[in-house]
Coordinates of C-alpha atoms and ligand atoms in Angstrom, one line a residue:
M1 CA 22.8 12.5 62.9
S2 CA 23.1 15.2 61.3
P3 CA 22.4 18.8 61.8
K4 CA 19.5 19.4 59.5
R5 CA 19.8 23.3 59.1
N6 CA 22.0 25.7 57.5
Q7 CA 24.7 27.6 59.3
H8 CA 22.5 31.3 57.8
T9 CA 19.1 30.3 59.5
P10 CA 18.9 32.3 62.6
L11 CA 19.4 31.0 66.1
P12 CA 16.9 28.4 67.5
R13 CA 16.7 30.2 70.9
L14 CA 12.9 28.2 71.6
V15 CA 13.0 24.5 72.0
V16 CA 9.9 23.1 71.8
I17 CA 9.9 19.3 72.7
S18 CA 6.5 17.1 71.7
A19 CA 5.8 13.3 72.4
P20 CA 2.2 12.1 72.8
S21 CA 1.6 11.1 76.6
G22 CA 3.4 8.7 77.9
A23 CA 6.4 8.8 75.5
G24 CA 9.0 9.7 78.8
K25 CA 9.0 13.7 76.9
T26 CA 7.9 15.3 81.0
T27 CA 10.8 12.4 82.3
L28 CA 13.7 13.7 79.4
S29 CA 12.9 17.7 79.4
S30 CA 13.5 17.3 83.2
M31 CA 17.2 15.7 82.8
L32 CA 17.7 18.1 80.2
L33 CA 16.9 21.6 82.2
K34 CA 19.1 19.8 85.1
E35 CA 22.0 19.1 82.8
F36 CA 21.9 23.0 81.3
P37 CA 21.0 26.1 83.0
Q38 CA 21.2 28.3 80.5
L39 CA 17.7 25.8 79.6
Q40 CA 14.3 27.0 81.7
R41 CA 10.8 25.0 81.3
S42 CA 8.4 27.5 80.2
V43 CA 5.4 27.0 83.1
S44 CA 2.4 26.2 80.9
T45 CA -1.4 27.4 82.2
T46 CA -4.4 24.3 81.8
T47 CA -7.7 24.0 83.3
R48 CA -6.7 20.0 83.6
T49 CA -7.2 19.4 87.6
R50 CA -3.1 19.2 89.4
R51 CA -1.8 15.4 90.4
P52 CA -1.2 14.9 93.6
N53 CA 3.0 15.3 93.1
E54 CA 1.8 18.4 90.9
I55 CA 2.6 21.9 92.7
E56 CA 0.7 24.5 91.3
G57 CA 3.5 27.5 88.8
T58 CA 6.4 24.8 89.0
H59 CA 4.5 22.0 86.7
Y60 CA 1.6 23.8 85.8
H61 CA -0.8 27.1 86.4
F62 CA -4.2 25.4 87.7
V63 CA -7.2 27.5 87.0
D64 CA -10.5 27.7 85.5
D65 CA -12.9 27.6 82.5
A66 CA -13.1 31.0 83.6
T67 CA -10.2 31.6 84.3
F68 CA -8.2 30.3 81.1
Q69 CA -12.2 31.9 78.5
K70 CA -10.9 35.1 80.1
K71 CA -7.1 35.1 79.3
I72 CA -7.3 33.6 76.0
N73 CA -10.1 37.3 75.1
Q74 CA -7.3 39.2 77.4
N75 CA -5.2 37.9 74.1
L76 CA -3.3 36.6 76.4
F77 CA -1.5 33.3 75.5
A78 CA 1.1 33.2 72.8
E79 CA -1.1 30.2 72.0
W80 CA -3.1 27.7 73.5
A81 CA -5.0 24.3 72.6
Q82 CA -7.3 21.3 73.2
V83 CA -6.0 18.4 74.6
H84 CA -6.9 15.4 75.5
G85 CA -10.2 17.0 76.2
K86 CA -9.1 20.0 78.7
R87 CA -7.8 23.0 77.7
Y88 CA -3.6 24.1 77.3
G89 CA -1.9 27.5 77.4
T90 CA 1.5 29.3 77.4
T91 CA 0.8 32.7 77.8
R92 CA 2.8 36.0 76.0
A93 CA 4.2 37.2 79.5
I94 CA 6.0 33.9 80.2
V95 CA 8.1 33.6 76.7
N96 CA 8.8 37.6 76.9
S97 CA 10.1 37.3 80.4
L98 CA 12.4 33.5 79.5
L99 CA 13.5 35.4 76.9
A100 CA 14.3 38.7 78.7
Q101 CA 16.4 36.3 80.9
G102 CA 18.8 35.6 78.7
K103 CA 17.3 31.8 78.9
N104 CA 16.3 29.5 76.2
P105 CA 12.1 28.5 77.0
V106 CA 11.8 24.7 76.3
F107 CA 8.2 24.3 75.5
D108 CA 7.0 20.7 77.0
I109 CA 4.1 20.9 74.8
D110 CA 1.3 19.3 71.6
V111 CA 1.7 19.5 67.9
Q112 CA -0.6 22.2 67.7
G113 CA 0.7 24.5 70.4
A114 CA 4.1 23.5 68.2
M115 CA 2.6 24.6 64.9
N116 CA 1.6 28.0 66.6
L117 CA 4.7 28.7 68.6
K118 CA 6.5 27.5 64.5
A119 CA 4.2 29.9 62.7
L120 CA 4.8 33.0 65.7
Y121 CA 8.9 32.9 66.3
G122 CA 9.9 30.6 63.1
D123 CA 13.7 29.8 62.7
R124 CA 14.1 30.9 66.5
I125 CA 11.9 27.1 67.0
L126 CA 13.4 24.1 67.5
L127 CA 11.1 20.9 66.8
I128 CA 11.5 17.8 68.9
F129 CA 9.5 15.6 68.7
I130 CA 10.0 12.1 71.2
H131 CA 8.9 8.9 70.2
P132 CA 7.2 5.7 71.9
P133 CA 9.5 2.5 71.2
S134 CA 5.3 0.9 70.8
I135 CA 2.4 2.4 71.0
E136 CA 2.1 -1.6 73.1
A137 CA 5.2 0.0 75.1
L138 CA 2.9 3.6 75.2
R139 CA 0.3 2.0 77.0
D140 CA 2.5 -0.1 80.1
R141 CA 4.7 3.7 81.0
L142 CA 1.0 5.5 81.2
I143 CA -0.1 2.4 83.4
Q144 CA 2.8 2.4 85.5
R145 CA 2.8 5.7 86.0
K146 CA -0.3 4.9 87.5
E147 CA -1.2 9.4 87.4
D148 CA -4.3 8.8 84.3
S149 CA -7.9 6.7 84.7
T150 CA -8.1 4.2 81.8
E151 CA -10.1 6.1 80.4
S152 CA -8.3 9.2 80.2
I153 CA -4.9 6.5 79.4
E154 CA -7.4 5.5 75.9
N155 CA -8.6 8.7 75.2
R156 CA -3.8 9.6 75.0
L157 CA -4.1 6.4 73.4
N158 CA -6.2 7.3 71.0
N159 CA -4.5 10.5 69.5
A160 CA -1.0 9.2 70.0
Y161 CA -1.5 7.7 66.4
S162 CA -2.8 11.8 64.8
E163 CA 0.0 13.1 67.4
I164 CA 2.6 11.2 66.1
Q165 CA 1.7 12.1 62.2
W166 CA 2.7 15.5 62.9
S167 CA 5.8 14.2 63.8
Q168 CA 7.1 14.8 60.4
K169 CA 7.5 18.4 60.7
Y170 CA 9.4 18.8 63.8
D171 CA 13.6 19.5 63.1
Y172 CA 14.6 15.8 64.8
Q173 CA 13.0 12.8 66.1
I174 CA 13.8 10.8 68.7
I175 CA 13.0 7.2 69.5
N176 CA 13.1 7.0 73.9
D177 CA 13.6 3.4 73.7
N178 CA 16.1 3.9 75.9
L179 CA 16.4 6.2 77.9
Q180 CA 20.0 7.4 79.2
R181 CA 20.3 6.6 75.5
A182 CA 18.3 9.1 74.3
F183 CA 18.6 10.9 76.2
Q184 CA 22.3 11.1 74.5
E185 CA 20.6 12.5 71.4
L186 CA 18.8 15.2 72.7
K187 CA 21.9 17.0 75.1
T188 CA 23.5 16.0 71.4
I189 CA 20.8 18.5 69.1
I190 CA 20.2 21.2 72.5
Q191 CA 24.8 21.3 72.8
H192 CA 25.1 21.5 68.6
E193 CA 21.9 23.9 67.6
C194 CA 21.9 26.0 70.7
L195 CA 24.6 26.7 72.6
E196 CA 27.5 25.9 70.2
R197 CA 26.0 29.3 68.2
S198 CA 25.2 31.2 71.4
K199 CA 28.7 31.4 71.8
Ligands
ADP1 P1 5.6 11.9 78.7 O1 5.4 13.2 79.6 O2 5.8 12.1 77.6 O3 3.8 12.5 80.1 P2 6.5 10.6 81.3 O4 8.2 11.3 81.3 O5 5.5 10.7 82.4 O6 5.9 11.4 80.1 O7 7.2 8.9 81.0 C1 5.9 8.1 80.8 C2 6.1 6.7 82.0 O8 7.2 6.4 81.3 C3 7.2 7.2 83.3 O9 6.5 6.5 84.5 C4 8.5 7.6 83.1 O10 10.2 7.4 83.9 C5 8.9 6.6 81.9 N1 9.7 6.3 81.7 C6 10.2 7.6 80.6 N2 11.2 6.9 79.8 C7 11.4 5.7 80.1 C8 12.2 4.1 78.7 N3 13.3 4.9 78.1 N4 11.5 3.5 79.4 C9 10.8 3.1 80.2 N5 10.4 4.0 81.1 C10 10.5 5.0 80.3
5GP2 P1 -0.6 16.4 80.6 O1 -1.9 16.4 81.1 O2 0.2 15.1 80.3 O3 0.3 16.9 81.4 O4 -0.3 17.1 79.1 C1 -1.2 16.8 78.1 C2 -0.8 17.5 76.9 O5 -1.2 18.2 76.7 C3 0.7 17.4 76.9 O6 1.0 17.2 75.2 C4 1.6 18.2 76.7 O7 2.8 18.3 75.9 C5 0.6 19.0 76.3 N1 0.7 20.3 76.9 C6 1.0 21.0 78.0 N2 1.4 22.3 78.0 C7 0.5 23.3 76.8 C8 0.8 24.3 76.4 O8 0.8 25.4 77.3 N3 0.1 24.8 75.1 C9 0.1 23.1 74.9 N4 -0.5 23.2 72.8 N5 -0.1 21.8 74.9 C10 0.2 22.0 75.8

């Protein structure tokens, strides 16, 4: 894998990781955050129902529709999007707070959010897309994860096709067939694109 950025572009300090639901984005980004304390996850706000294993403020800020709408009206979001029928957004406050602490924010967000952050932060954004090995493997992973209803799984699989089309716009694409190999690839990208350049 060869780096795609030329040496004169500004340092990409904000890392976006997108993937179709079930491709392994949460698994891989958690491994990454454990390995590099310099990276810190941006906690999004969502109208989706909390899953049993999720903690308010750690995985998401869970809010109702009216609260989310109020935040839109107050222009509090750097980006927000409707994904799988629910709303998800990144507040300006969280991005500014992470940058003020000198951290590299990591965003687990969808393709719409990725494009919006790219428009806002330009070359400071590093876009990484995680692919599943196949749609069949994606279905199996969503079923095995046991966190979504059959209807929600079908909805996520339908969205996967259009999400994958956006992957061409990303700086790097990783196929998560073998978890350790995909993680190695992700680490190499982060080391090269974020950490070495900040020295
Ligand atoms: P996402 O955050 O993209 O929705 P997750 O990280 O929750 O996906 O992964 C979906 C499921 O697939 C989880 O149960 C996870 O343990 C599993 N998984 C992740 N990567 C792999 C892999 N390379 N091979 C097999 N299973 C995987
Ligand atoms: P999930 O419901 O599985 O946690 O997430 C569903 C989708 O919403 C994923 O593609 C995830 O990346 C995306 N997502 C999570 N937070 C945000 C956000 O703040 N903004 C946008 N645009 N997408 C998000």
